CSV table of C-alpha atoms and ligand atoms in Angstrom, one decimal:
chain,number,residue,atom,x,y,z
G,1,MET,CA,93.6,103.4,78.8
G,2,ALA,CA,94.9,101.7,81.9
G,3,ASP,CA,94.3,104.4,84.5
G,4,ARG,CA,91.0,105.7,83.1
G,5,LYS,CA,89.2,104.0,85.9
G,6,ALA,CA,85.9,105.0,87.3
G,7,VAL,CA,86.1,106.6,90.8
G,8,LYS,CA,83.2,104.9,92.3
G,9,ILE,CA,82.8,105.8,96.0
G,10,VAL,CA,81.6,102.8,97.9
G,11,SER,CA,80.3,103.6,101.3
G,12,ASP,CA,82.7,101.3,103.2
G,13,GLN,CA,85.7,103.0,101.7
G,14,PRO,CA,87.5,105.3,104.2
G,15,ASP,CA,87.1,109.0,103.8
G,16,PHE,CA,90.9,109.6,103.7
G,17,LEU,CA,91.0,108.1,100.1
G,18,GLN,CA,89.8,111.5,98.9
G,19,PHE,CA,93.0,113.3,99.9
G,20,ASN,CA,96.1,113.6,97.7
G,21,ASN,CA,98.6,110.8,97.3
G,22,LEU,CA,101.7,112.5,98.7
G,23,ALA,CA,104.1,109.7,97.7
G,24,CYS,CA,103.0,109.2,94.1
G,25,GLU,CA,105.8,109.3,91.5
G,26,THR,CA,103.9,112.0,89.6
G,27,ALA,CA,104.0,114.2,92.8
G,28,GLY,CA,107.8,113.6,93.0
G,29,GLY,CA,107.7,110.6,95.4
G,30,ASN,CA,110.9,108.6,95.3
G,31,VAL,CA,112.2,105.3,96.8
G,32,ILE,CA,115.7,106.2,98.1
G,33,PHE,CA,116.7,102.8,99.4
G,34,ALA,CA,115.5,99.2,99.5
G,35,THR,CA,117.1,96.2,101.1
G,36,ASP,CA,116.3,93.9,98.2
G,37,GLU,CA,114.6,94.3,94.8
G,38,TRP,CA,115.2,90.8,93.3
G,39,PHE,CA,111.9,90.2,91.7
G,40,ALA,CA,110.5,93.7,91.2
G,41,PRO,CA,111.8,97.2,92.2
G,42,ALA,CA,110.4,99.2,95.1
G,43,SER,CA,109.9,102.2,92.7
G,44,ASN,CA,106.8,100.4,91.5
G,45,LEU,CA,105.1,101.1,94.9
G,46,LEU,CA,104.7,104.7,93.9
G,47,LYS,CA,103.3,104.3,90.3
G,48,ARG,CA,100.2,106.2,89.6
G,49,GLU,CA,98.6,103.5,87.4
G,50,PRO,CA,96.7,100.7,89.1
G,51,PRO,CA,98.7,97.5,89.4
G,52,GLU,CA,98.6,95.0,86.5
G,53,PHE,CA,99.1,91.3,86.1
G,54,ILE,CA,100.5,89.8,82.9
G,55,ALA,CA,100.3,86.0,83.2
G,56,SER,CA,102.9,85.4,80.5
G,57,ALA,CA,105.5,88.0,81.6
G,58,PHE,CA,108.7,86.7,83.1
G,59,THR,CA,112.2,88.3,83.5
G,60,GLU,CA,115.5,86.6,84.1
G,61,TYR,CA,114.9,87.0,87.8
G,62,GLY,CA,111.5,85.3,87.9
G,63,LYS,CA,107.8,86.2,87.4
G,64,TRP,CA,107.4,89.8,86.4
G,65,MET,CA,105.4,91.5,89.0
G,66,ASP,CA,104.0,95.1,89.2
G,67,GLY,CA,105.0,96.1,92.7
G,68,TRP,CA,108.0,95.7,95.1
G,69,GLU,CA,109.0,92.1,95.5
G,70,THR,CA,112.0,90.7,97.4
G,71,ARG,CA,113.5,87.2,97.5
G,72,ARG,CA,112.3,84.5,99.8
G,73,LYS,CA,114.7,85.4,102.7
G,74,ARG,CA,117.1,82.8,103.9
G,75,ILE,CA,119.0,85.0,106.3
G,76,PRO,CA,118.0,86.8,109.5
G,77,GLY,CA,116.2,90.1,109.3
G,78,HIS,CA,113.4,91.6,107.2
G,79,ASP,CA,113.0,93.7,104.1
G,80,TRP,CA,112.3,97.4,104.1
G,81,CYS,CA,112.6,100.5,102.0
G,82,ILE,CA,112.7,104.3,102.5
G,83,ILE,CA,110.4,106.5,100.6
G,84,GLN,CA,110.9,110.3,100.2
G,85,LEU,CA,107.4,111.9,99.8
G,86,GLY,CA,107.0,114.1,96.8
G,87,VAL,CA,105.0,116.5,98.9
G,88,PRO,CA,105.8,116.6,102.6
G,89,GLY,CA,102.7,117.0,104.6
G,90,ILE,CA,100.2,115.6,107.1
G,91,ILE,CA,99.2,112.0,106.5
G,92,HIS,CA,95.6,110.9,107.1
G,93,GLY,CA,95.7,107.4,105.8
G,94,LEU,CA,97.6,104.7,104.0
G,95,ASP,CA,96.7,101.9,101.5
G,96,VAL,CA,99.1,99.0,101.4
G,97,ASP,CA,97.9,97.4,98.2
G,98,THR,CA,98.9,93.8,97.7
G,99,SER,CA,97.1,93.4,94.3
G,100,PHE,CA,98.2,90.3,92.4
G,101,PHE,CA,100.6,89.2,95.2
G,102,THR,CA,98.8,86.0,96.3
G,103,GLY,CA,101.3,83.2,96.9
G,104,ASN,CA,104.1,85.8,97.4
G,105,TYR,CA,102.5,88.7,99.3
G,106,SER,CA,104.2,90.1,102.4
G,107,PRO,CA,102.4,88.5,105.4
G,108,SER,CA,102.9,91.5,107.7
G,109,ALA,CA,104.0,95.1,107.4
G,110,SER,CA,104.7,98.2,109.5
G,111,VAL,CA,105.2,101.9,108.5
G,112,GLN,CA,107.4,104.4,110.2
G,113,ALA,CA,107.6,108.2,109.6
G,114,ALA,CA,110.2,110.9,109.9
G,115,CYS,CA,110.6,114.6,109.2
G,116,LEU,CA,114.1,115.0,107.8
G,117,ASP,CA,115.8,118.2,106.8
G,118,GLU,CA,117.0,116.5,103.7
G,119,SER,CA,117.2,113.0,102.3
G,120,PRO,CA,119.6,110.7,104.3
G,121,ALA,CA,122.8,110.4,102.4
G,122,LEU,CA,122.3,106.7,101.9
G,123,THR,CA,125.1,105.2,100.0
G,124,LEU,CA,124.0,101.7,100.9
G,125,GLU,CA,122.6,99.7,98.1
G,126,GLY,CA,120.0,97.1,97.9
G,127,ASP,CA,120.5,95.0,94.8
G,128,ARG,CA,119.8,91.8,93.1
G,129,THR,CA,123.1,90.1,93.9
G,130,GLY,CA,124.4,90.6,97.3
G,131,MET,CA,122.9,91.2,100.6
G,132,ALA,CA,121.7,94.7,101.3
G,133,ALA,CA,122.2,97.0,104.2
G,134,SER,CA,121.5,95.8,107.7
G,135,ASP,CA,119.3,97.6,110.1
G,136,SER,CA,122.2,98.9,112.1
G,137,GLN,CA,123.9,100.3,109.0
G,138,PHE,CA,120.7,102.1,108.2
G,139,GLU,CA,120.2,103.5,111.7
G,140,ALA,CA,123.7,104.9,111.6
G,141,VAL,CA,122.9,106.9,108.6
G,142,ALA,CA,119.3,107.9,109.3
G,143,LYS,CA,120.0,109.0,112.9
G,144,LEU,CA,122.3,111.7,111.6
G,145,HIS,CA,119.2,113.4,110.3
G,146,SER,CA,116.4,112.3,112.6
G,147,GLU,CA,116.2,111.7,116.3
G,148,SER,CA,113.7,108.9,115.8
G,149,TRP,CA,111.4,107.3,113.3
G,150,GLU,CA,107.8,107.4,114.7
G,151,GLU,CA,105.6,104.4,114.3
G,152,LEU,CA,102.6,105.1,112.1
G,153,VAL,CA,101.4,101.5,111.6
G,154,PRO,CA,102.6,98.8,114.0
G,155,VAL,CA,103.5,95.4,112.6
G,156,THR,CA,100.2,94.2,111.2
G,157,GLU,CA,99.1,91.2,109.2
G,158,LEU,CA,98.3,92.0,105.5
G,159,LYS,CA,95.6,90.5,103.3
G,160,PRO,CA,96.6,88.8,100.0
G,161,GLY,CA,96.2,90.5,96.7
G,162,TYR,CA,92.9,89.1,95.5
G,163,SER,CA,90.5,91.7,94.1
G,164,ASP,CA,88.3,91.7,97.2
G,165,THR,CA,91.2,91.7,99.8
G,166,CYS,CA,94.0,93.6,98.2
G,167,HIS,CA,93.5,97.0,99.9
G,168,ASN,CA,94.9,97.2,103.4
G,169,TYR,CA,93.7,100.5,104.7
G,170,PHE,CA,95.2,102.3,107.7
G,171,PRO,CA,93.7,105.5,109.0
G,172,ILE,CA,96.5,107.6,110.5
G,173,ASN,CA,96.2,110.1,113.3
G,174,TYR,CA,99.6,111.7,113.4
G,175,PRO,CA,99.7,115.5,113.6
G,176,SER,CA,103.3,116.2,112.5
G,177,ARG,CA,104.6,116.9,109.1
G,178,VAL,CA,106.2,113.9,107.4
G,179,THR,CA,108.9,113.9,104.7
G,180,HIS,CA,110.0,110.3,104.7
G,181,LEU,CA,108.4,106.9,105.3
G,182,ARG,CA,110.0,103.5,106.0
G,183,LEU,CA,107.9,100.6,104.8
G,184,ASN,CA,108.9,97.3,106.5
G,185,MET,CA,107.8,93.8,105.2
G,186,TYR,CA,108.0,90.9,107.6
G,187,PRO,CA,109.9,89.0,106.6
G,188,ASP,CA,109.8,89.4,102.9
G,189,GLY,CA,107.4,89.2,99.9
G,190,GLY,CA,105.6,91.6,97.7
G,191,ILE,CA,103.5,94.7,97.9
G,192,ALA,CA,102.0,96.3,94.8
G,193,ARG,CA,101.4,99.9,95.8
G,194,LEU,CA,101.8,102.2,98.8
G,195,LYS,CA,99.4,105.1,98.7
G,196,VAL,CA,100.0,107.9,101.2
G,197,TYR,CA,96.9,110.0,101.5
G,198,GLY,CA,97.2,113.5,103.1
G,199,VAL,CA,97.6,117.2,102.6
G,200,GLY,CA,100.8,118.9,101.6
G,201,GLN,CA,102.3,121.4,104.1
G,202,LYS,CA,104.5,124.1,102.9
G,203,ASP,CA,106.8,126.3,104.9
G,204,TRP,CA,105.2,129.6,104.0
G,205,SER,CA,107.5,131.6,106.3
G,206,ALA,CA,110.4,131.0,103.9
G,207,LEU,CA,108.5,132.6,101.0
G,208,PRO,CA,108.9,136.2,100.0
G,209,THR,CA,105.4,137.6,100.2
G,210,GLN,CA,105.7,139.3,96.8
G,211,ASP,CA,106.1,136.0,95.0
G,212,GLN,CA,103.2,134.9,92.8
G,213,LEU,CA,102.6,131.2,93.0
G,214,ASP,CA,99.9,128.6,92.3
G,215,LEU,CA,98.0,128.7,95.6
G,216,VAL,CA,96.0,125.6,94.9
G,217,ALA,CA,98.8,123.4,93.7
G,218,LEU,CA,99.2,120.0,95.4
G,219,VAL,CA,102.8,120.9,96.2
G,220,ASN,CA,101.6,124.1,97.9
G,221,GLY,CA,99.1,122.4,100.1
G,222,GLY,CA,96.0,122.6,97.9
G,223,VAL,CA,93.3,119.9,98.4
G,224,CYS,CA,90.0,118.9,96.9
G,225,LEU,CA,87.3,118.9,99.6
G,226,GLY,CA,84.2,117.9,97.6
G,227,TYR,CA,82.8,117.3,94.2
G,228,SER,CA,79.5,116.4,92.5
G,229,ASP,CA,80.9,113.6,90.3
G,230,ALA,CA,84.3,112.0,89.5
G,231,HIS,CA,83.2,109.1,87.4
G,232,PHE,CA,86.3,108.9,85.2
G,233,GLY,CA,88.9,111.0,87.1
G,234,HIS,CA,89.2,112.7,90.5
G,235,PRO,CA,89.2,116.5,90.7
G,236,ARG,CA,92.5,116.3,92.8
G,237,ASN,CA,94.2,115.4,89.5
G,238,MET,CA,93.7,119.1,88.4
G,239,ILE,CA,96.2,120.3,91.0
G,240,GLY,CA,99.0,117.9,90.1
G,241,LEU,CA,102.5,118.7,88.9
G,242,GLY,CA,103.1,119.9,85.3
G,243,ARG,CA,100.8,119.3,82.4
G,244,SER,CA,98.6,116.2,82.4
G,245,ALA,CA,100.0,113.0,81.0
G,246,ASN,CA,96.8,111.8,79.5
G,247,MET,CA,93.0,112.0,79.9
G,248,GLY,CA,93.2,109.9,83.1
G,249,ASP,CA,95.3,112.6,84.7
G,250,GLY,CA,92.5,115.1,85.1
G,251,TRP,CA,89.0,115.6,86.5
G,252,GLU,CA,86.4,113.9,84.3
G,253,THR,CA,82.7,113.5,85.0
G,254,ALA,CA,80.2,111.1,83.5
G,255,ARG,CA,77.9,112.5,80.8
G,256,ARG,CA,75.0,114.1,82.5
G,257,LEU,CA,71.7,112.5,81.7
G,258,ASP,CA,69.6,115.7,82.0
G,259,ARG,CA,71.1,117.2,78.8
G,260,PRO,CA,68.3,118.6,76.6
G,261,LYS,CA,67.4,116.5,73.6
G,262,ASN,CA,68.0,119.5,71.3
G,263,LEU,CA,70.8,121.7,72.5
G,264,GLN,CA,70.5,125.6,72.3
G,265,VAL,CA,73.2,128.3,72.9
G,266,ASP,CA,72.9,131.8,74.2
G,267,GLY,CA,74.3,135.0,72.6
G,268,LYS,CA,77.8,134.2,73.8
G,269,GLY,CA,77.6,130.7,72.3
G,270,ILE,CA,77.3,129.1,75.7
G,271,LEU,CA,75.1,126.0,75.8
G,272,GLN,CA,71.8,126.4,77.7
G,273,VAL,CA,71.7,123.4,80.0
G,274,PRO,CA,70.1,122.9,83.4
G,275,GLY,CA,72.8,120.7,84.9
G,276,TYR,CA,76.4,121.3,85.9
G,277,GLU,CA,79.2,119.6,87.9
G,278,TRP,CA,81.4,121.2,90.5
G,279,ALA,CA,84.5,120.6,92.6
G,280,VAL,CA,85.5,122.6,95.7
G,281,LEU,CA,89.2,123.0,96.5
G,282,ARG,CA,91.0,124.6,99.5
G,283,LEU,CA,94.1,126.6,98.7
G,284,GLY,CA,97.3,125.8,100.4
G,285,HIS,CA,97.3,129.3,101.8
G,286,PRO,CA,94.7,132.1,101.5
G,287,GLY,CA,95.6,134.7,99.0
G,288,VAL,CA,94.7,137.2,96.3
G,289,ILE,CA,94.3,135.5,92.9
G,290,SER,CA,95.5,137.4,89.9
G,291,GLN,CA,95.7,134.8,87.2
G,292,ILE,CA,93.9,131.6,86.4
G,293,GLU,CA,94.7,128.8,84.1
G,294,ILE,CA,92.1,126.2,83.0
G,295,ASP,CA,93.7,123.5,80.9
G,296,THR,CA,91.5,121.0,78.9
G,297,ASN,CA,94.6,119.1,77.7
G,298,HIS,CA,93.6,115.7,76.1
G,299,PHE,CA,89.9,116.4,76.5
G,300,LYS,CA,88.9,116.7,72.9
G,301,GLY,CA,85.5,115.1,72.4
G,302,ASN,CA,84.6,115.6,76.0
G,303,PHE,CA,85.8,119.1,77.2
G,304,PRO,CA,83.2,121.1,79.2
G,305,ASP,CA,81.2,123.6,77.1
G,306,SER,CA,81.8,126.3,79.7
G,307,CYS,CA,83.1,126.9,83.2
G,308,LYS,CA,83.0,129.5,86.0
G,309,ILE,CA,84.8,129.9,89.3
G,310,GLU,CA,83.4,131.0,92.6
G,311,ALA,CA,85.5,131.8,95.6
G,312,CYS,CA,85.2,132.6,99.3
G,313,HIS,CA,87.2,133.2,102.4
G,314,LEU,CA,86.5,130.7,105.2
G,315,THR,CA,88.1,130.3,108.6
G,316,PRO,CA,89.0,126.8,109.6
G,317,GLU,CA,86.0,126.8,111.9
G,318,GLU,CA,83.7,127.9,109.1
G,319,GLU,CA,85.1,125.3,106.8
G,320,GLY,CA,84.4,122.7,109.5
G,321,LYS,CA,80.7,123.5,109.2
G,322,TYR,CA,80.6,122.7,105.5
G,323,VAL,CA,83.0,119.8,105.4
G,324,SER,CA,82.2,117.9,108.6
G,325,GLY,CA,79.2,115.9,107.4
G,326,ARG,CA,78.6,116.9,103.8
G,327,TRP,CA,80.2,119.7,101.9
G,328,SER,CA,77.3,122.0,101.0
G,329,SER,CA,77.4,123.2,97.4
G,330,ASP,CA,76.2,126.6,98.8
G,331,PRO,CA,78.0,127.4,102.0
G,332,GLY,CA,75.8,130.1,103.5
G,333,ASN,CA,75.8,132.2,100.3
G,334,LYS,CA,79.5,132.9,100.8
G,335,TRP,CA,80.5,132.1,97.2
G,336,ARG,CA,81.3,135.1,95.1
G,337,VAL,CA,82.0,134.9,91.4
G,338,LEU,CA,85.7,135.0,90.7
G,339,LEU,CA,85.5,134.1,87.0
G,340,GLN,CA,82.3,134.7,85.0
G,341,PRO,CA,81.1,131.9,82.8
G,342,GLN,CA,83.6,131.3,80.0
G,343,LYS,CA,83.2,129.2,76.8
G,344,LEU,CA,85.9,126.6,76.7
G,345,GLN,CA,87.8,124.9,73.9
G,346,ALA,CA,89.0,121.4,73.3
G,347,HIS,CA,92.6,120.4,74.4
G,348,HIS,CA,93.5,124.0,75.2
G,349,ARG,CA,95.2,126.1,77.9
G,350,HIS,CA,92.8,129.0,78.8
G,351,PHE,CA,94.5,131.9,80.7
G,352,TYR,CA,92.5,134.6,82.5
G,353,SER,CA,94.4,137.6,83.9
G,354,CYS,CA,93.3,140.2,86.6
G,355,ASP,CA,91.1,142.1,84.0
G,356,SER,CA,88.9,139.0,83.6
G,357,LEU,CA,88.5,138.4,87.3
G,358,ALA,CA,85.6,139.7,89.2
G,359,GLN,CA,87.1,140.2,92.7
G,360,SER,CA,90.4,141.0,94.2
G,361,GLY,CA,90.1,140.2,97.9
G,362,PRO,CA,91.8,137.2,99.7
G,363,VAL,CA,90.2,133.9,99.2
G,364,SER,CA,90.8,130.5,100.8
G,365,HIS,CA,88.4,128.2,98.8
G,366,VAL,CA,87.2,128.0,95.2
G,367,ARG,CA,84.5,126.1,93.5
G,368,LEU,CA,85.1,125.2,89.8
G,369,VAL,CA,81.8,124.7,88.0
G,370,ILE,CA,81.7,123.1,84.6
G,371,ALA,CA,78.6,122.8,82.4
G,372,PRO,CA,77.1,120.5,81.5
G,373,ASP,CA,79.9,117.9,82.2
G,374,GLY,CA,83.3,116.8,80.8
G,375,GLY,CA,87.0,117.0,81.7
G,376,VAL,CA,89.5,119.5,82.9
G,377,SER,CA,93.1,118.5,83.2
G,378,ARG,CA,94.6,121.3,85.3
G,379,LEU,CA,93.4,124.3,87.4
G,380,ARG,CA,96.1,126.9,88.3
G,381,LEU,CA,95.3,129.8,90.6
G,382,TRP,CA,98.2,132.2,90.5
G,383,GLY,CA,98.4,134.7,93.3
G,384,ARG,CA,100.0,136.2,96.3
G,385,PRO,CA,99.5,134.6,99.8
G,386,THR,CA,98.0,137.0,102.3
G,387,SER,CA,99.4,137.3,105.8
G,388,THR,CA,96.5,135.4,107.5
G,389,ARG,CA,97.5,131.8,107.9
G,390,HIS,CA,95.0,129.1,107.3
G,391,THR,CA,95.8,126.4,109.7
G,392,SER,CA,94.7,123.4,107.8
G,393,LYS,CA,93.0,121.4,110.4
G,394,LEU,CA,92.0,117.9,109.5
G,395,SER,CA,88.9,118.1,107.4
G,396,LEU,CA,86.7,115.1,107.5
G,397,TRP,CA,85.9,114.3,103.9
G,398,LYS,CA,82.4,113.3,102.9
G,399,LEU,CA,80.9,112.9,99.5
G,400,MET,CA,77.7,114.5,98.6
G,401,ALA,CA,74.9,112.4,97.1
J,501,1AL,N1,105.7,82.5,90.9
J,501,1AL,C1,106.2,83.4,91.6
J,501,1AL,O1,105.7,84.5,91.7
J,501,1AL,N2,107.4,83.1,92.4
J,501,1AL,C2,108.2,84.0,93.0
J,501,1AL,N3,108.0,85.3,92.7
J,501,1AL,C3,108.3,85.8,91.4
J,501,1AL,N4,108.1,87.1,91.2
J,501,1AL,O2,108.9,85.1,90.6
J,501,1AL,C4,108.2,83.7,94.5
J,501,1AL,O3,108.8,82.8,94.9
J,501,1AL,O4,107.6,84.5,95.3
């Protein structure tokens, strides 16, 4: 399976890679305009799967490439595209990934950001035949919606798409909510993927307080802050849109090596094992949880035997203590059981309503514990936001050993 790739955290990788990809097509990200898409469409930038190279693949336009690739420019100007984020939010870092673009990568790029009320009504078309919109045409349309596009990344040289140079990481320190990005290539060329790492920011004031919603959903500002293991799939996948596409679209740990040689179960049929795995998530807004869904979709020979959920309410300052440095798996004994240990089934949606939940107060963080290991495709925490606002300050992400 192409995207079932081990998430191996290498120490020189930036912390921001742990946040959500707000531009991913599976989160609703969309390219709304590109100056030129001769060799390969800009929508490829937002694909979830890692870039591929197929040596024998050609189209009538040239070599098939898995990314956005424009013509060799023979007229003034440069190429650019506009991306509407699937989830508007605060951006903490970018990866301009040039994988497999070697003799045809874009030598330099810059990125601009805007917070637009709605998508610009771009009727301009970048195509494979004529010349696309000029900068002045674009400005005329975009300025109707935004005073200015802010520079997130100045014009910067990119590295070519060899396996050891393809990731061009840019930490971003920009405190405002972003809805759209403009990616500029100077002057032309190819970029495989644009990953936009950050945390969603929802306008909670517009929401009737009686509404129940999934408080941990990516689109509602949920974010994974720590985990014990993510060998096959990152826990952030659990808060993605809709049901999971495949096993790669979920949280999957490696098999624990401390499993007893002969397994035993207790009276409830739950395996007696010493080890477990965990993931901590911060809700988009503190709230009272009244229904939980744990979906093991696609995990058939590798679903966890059991799970439980703990929860707590932390202020941003308290959170800072646990997240700055290393997230402690036991933040000052603040965890309280929300869902008692439950036996799980393969490839199944498990629903737990208020009667099964052990507490009713407002919570801001949860810890999903699975035993001994395995995969969970989705976690949904349905509830009502409470009036206290959790200002999500930037959480420095660190992995635990
Ligand atoms: N061999 C190539 O990749 N050539 C060209 N690109 C594609 N995709 O065909 C080019 O000129 O950059």
